[in-house]
Short mmCIF file of C-alpha atoms in Angstrom, two decimals:
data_model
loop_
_atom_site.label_atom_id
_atom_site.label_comp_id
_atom_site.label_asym_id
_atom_site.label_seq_id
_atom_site.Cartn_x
_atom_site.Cartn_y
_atom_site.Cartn_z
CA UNK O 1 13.42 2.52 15.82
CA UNK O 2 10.73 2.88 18.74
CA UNK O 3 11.27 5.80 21.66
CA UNK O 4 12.20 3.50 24.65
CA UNK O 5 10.42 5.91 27.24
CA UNK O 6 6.82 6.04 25.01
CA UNK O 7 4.83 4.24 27.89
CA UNK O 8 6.57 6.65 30.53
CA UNK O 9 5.88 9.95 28.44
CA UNK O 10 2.78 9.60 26.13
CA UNK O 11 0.46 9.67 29.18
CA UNK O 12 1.85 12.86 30.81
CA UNK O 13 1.58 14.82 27.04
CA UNK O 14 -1.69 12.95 26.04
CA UNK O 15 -4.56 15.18 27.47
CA UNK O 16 -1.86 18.59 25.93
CA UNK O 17 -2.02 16.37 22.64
CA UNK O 18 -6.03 15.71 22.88
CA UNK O 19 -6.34 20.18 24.24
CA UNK O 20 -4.50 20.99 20.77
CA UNK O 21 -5.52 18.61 18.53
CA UNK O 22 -9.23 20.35 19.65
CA UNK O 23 -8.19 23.93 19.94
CA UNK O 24 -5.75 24.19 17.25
CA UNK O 25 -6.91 23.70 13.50
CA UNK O 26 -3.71 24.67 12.29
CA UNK O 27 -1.25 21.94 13.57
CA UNK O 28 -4.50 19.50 13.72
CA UNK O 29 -3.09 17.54 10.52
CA UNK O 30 0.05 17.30 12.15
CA UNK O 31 -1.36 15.47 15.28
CA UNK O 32 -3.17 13.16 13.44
CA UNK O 33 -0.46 12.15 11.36
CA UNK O 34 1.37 11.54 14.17
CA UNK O 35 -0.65 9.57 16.14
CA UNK O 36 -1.53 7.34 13.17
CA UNK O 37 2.09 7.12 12.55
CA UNK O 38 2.73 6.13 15.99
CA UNK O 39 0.28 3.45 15.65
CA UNK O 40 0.72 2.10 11.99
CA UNK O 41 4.32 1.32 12.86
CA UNK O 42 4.23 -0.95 15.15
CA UNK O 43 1.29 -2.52 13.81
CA UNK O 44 3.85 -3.20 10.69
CA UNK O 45 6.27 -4.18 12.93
CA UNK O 46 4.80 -7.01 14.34
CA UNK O 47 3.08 -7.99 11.14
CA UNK O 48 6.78 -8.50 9.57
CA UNK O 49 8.15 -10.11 12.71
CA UNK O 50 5.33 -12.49 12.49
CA UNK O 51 6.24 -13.85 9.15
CA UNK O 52 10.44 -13.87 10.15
CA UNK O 53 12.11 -17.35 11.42
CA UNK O 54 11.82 -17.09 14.97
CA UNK O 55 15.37 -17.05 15.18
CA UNK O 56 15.49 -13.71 13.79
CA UNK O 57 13.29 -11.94 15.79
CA UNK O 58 14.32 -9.06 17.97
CA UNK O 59 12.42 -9.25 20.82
CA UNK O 60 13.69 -6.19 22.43
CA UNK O 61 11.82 -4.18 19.80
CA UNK O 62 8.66 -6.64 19.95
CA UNK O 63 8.01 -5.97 23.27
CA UNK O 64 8.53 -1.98 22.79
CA UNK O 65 6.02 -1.92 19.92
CA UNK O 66 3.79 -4.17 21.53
CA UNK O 67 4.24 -1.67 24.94
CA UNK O 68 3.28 1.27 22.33
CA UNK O 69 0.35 -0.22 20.64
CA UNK O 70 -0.93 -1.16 24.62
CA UNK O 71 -0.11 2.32 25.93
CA UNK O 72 -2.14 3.99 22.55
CA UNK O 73 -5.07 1.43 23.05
CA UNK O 74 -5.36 2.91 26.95
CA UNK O 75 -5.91 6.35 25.55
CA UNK O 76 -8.56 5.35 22.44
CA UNK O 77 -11.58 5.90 24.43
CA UNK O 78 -10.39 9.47 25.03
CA UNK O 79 -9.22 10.07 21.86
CA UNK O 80 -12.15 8.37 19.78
CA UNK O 81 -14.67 10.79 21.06
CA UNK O 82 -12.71 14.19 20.33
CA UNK O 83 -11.70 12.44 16.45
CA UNK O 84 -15.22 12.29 16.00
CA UNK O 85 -16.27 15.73 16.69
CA UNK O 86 -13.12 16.83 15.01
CA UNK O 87 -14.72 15.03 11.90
CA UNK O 88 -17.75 16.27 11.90
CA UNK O 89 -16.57 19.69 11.92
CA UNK O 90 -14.07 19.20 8.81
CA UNK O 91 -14.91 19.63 5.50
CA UNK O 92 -15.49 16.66 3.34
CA UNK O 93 -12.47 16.24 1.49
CA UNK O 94 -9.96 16.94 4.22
CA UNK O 95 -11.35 13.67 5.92
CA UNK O 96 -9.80 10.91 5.23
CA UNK O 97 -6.72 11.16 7.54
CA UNK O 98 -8.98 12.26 10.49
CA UNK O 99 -11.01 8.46 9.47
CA UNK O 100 -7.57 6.32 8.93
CA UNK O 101 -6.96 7.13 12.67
CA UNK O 102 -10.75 6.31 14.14
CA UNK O 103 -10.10 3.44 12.04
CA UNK O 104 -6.75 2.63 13.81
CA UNK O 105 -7.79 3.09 16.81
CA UNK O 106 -10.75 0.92 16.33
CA UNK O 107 -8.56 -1.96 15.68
#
């Protein structure tokens, strides 16, 4: 299940996203995992569709993932930079979900 309205509300909350996920340590995890969630599962997504019979492909929900993964790829040049200085800042062992987004993003 994808939100319907993602490409109509991501970019109004995206710079309050970017201003906590910078100012806010506490819920910074949270963030993270939700932006790599909102990338990874689409990415999935379209992976599994790709290997179905064409028949059974929905492609209602392939063009609302594929709208999601083009509406998060908009916003990675904004994002990328504040990720990084996020990283250098955190400790060594609480890095690895800050890097499986860069590296999402990257894709």
């Amino acid at each position: 299940i994808y939100p319907r309205d993602f490409t109509d509300v991501f970019p109004k909350i995206a710079e309050s996203v970017a201003f906590y996920m910078m100012n806010l340590p506490d819920i910074r995890l949270y963030i993270i995992n939700g932006l790599s969630h909102l990338i990874e599962k689409p990415i999935n997504f379209l992976h599994k569709q790709e290997q179905r019979e064409a028949a059974k492909v929905n492609t209602e929900h392939v063009e609302n993932a594929t709208a999601q993964l083009e509406c998060m790829t908009t916003f990675c040049q904004h994002f990328l930079p504040i990720l990084c200085n996020i990283l250098i800042q955190t400790e060594n062992h609480k890095r690895h979900k800050i890097l499986k987004l860069i590296t999402l993003f990257a894709r």
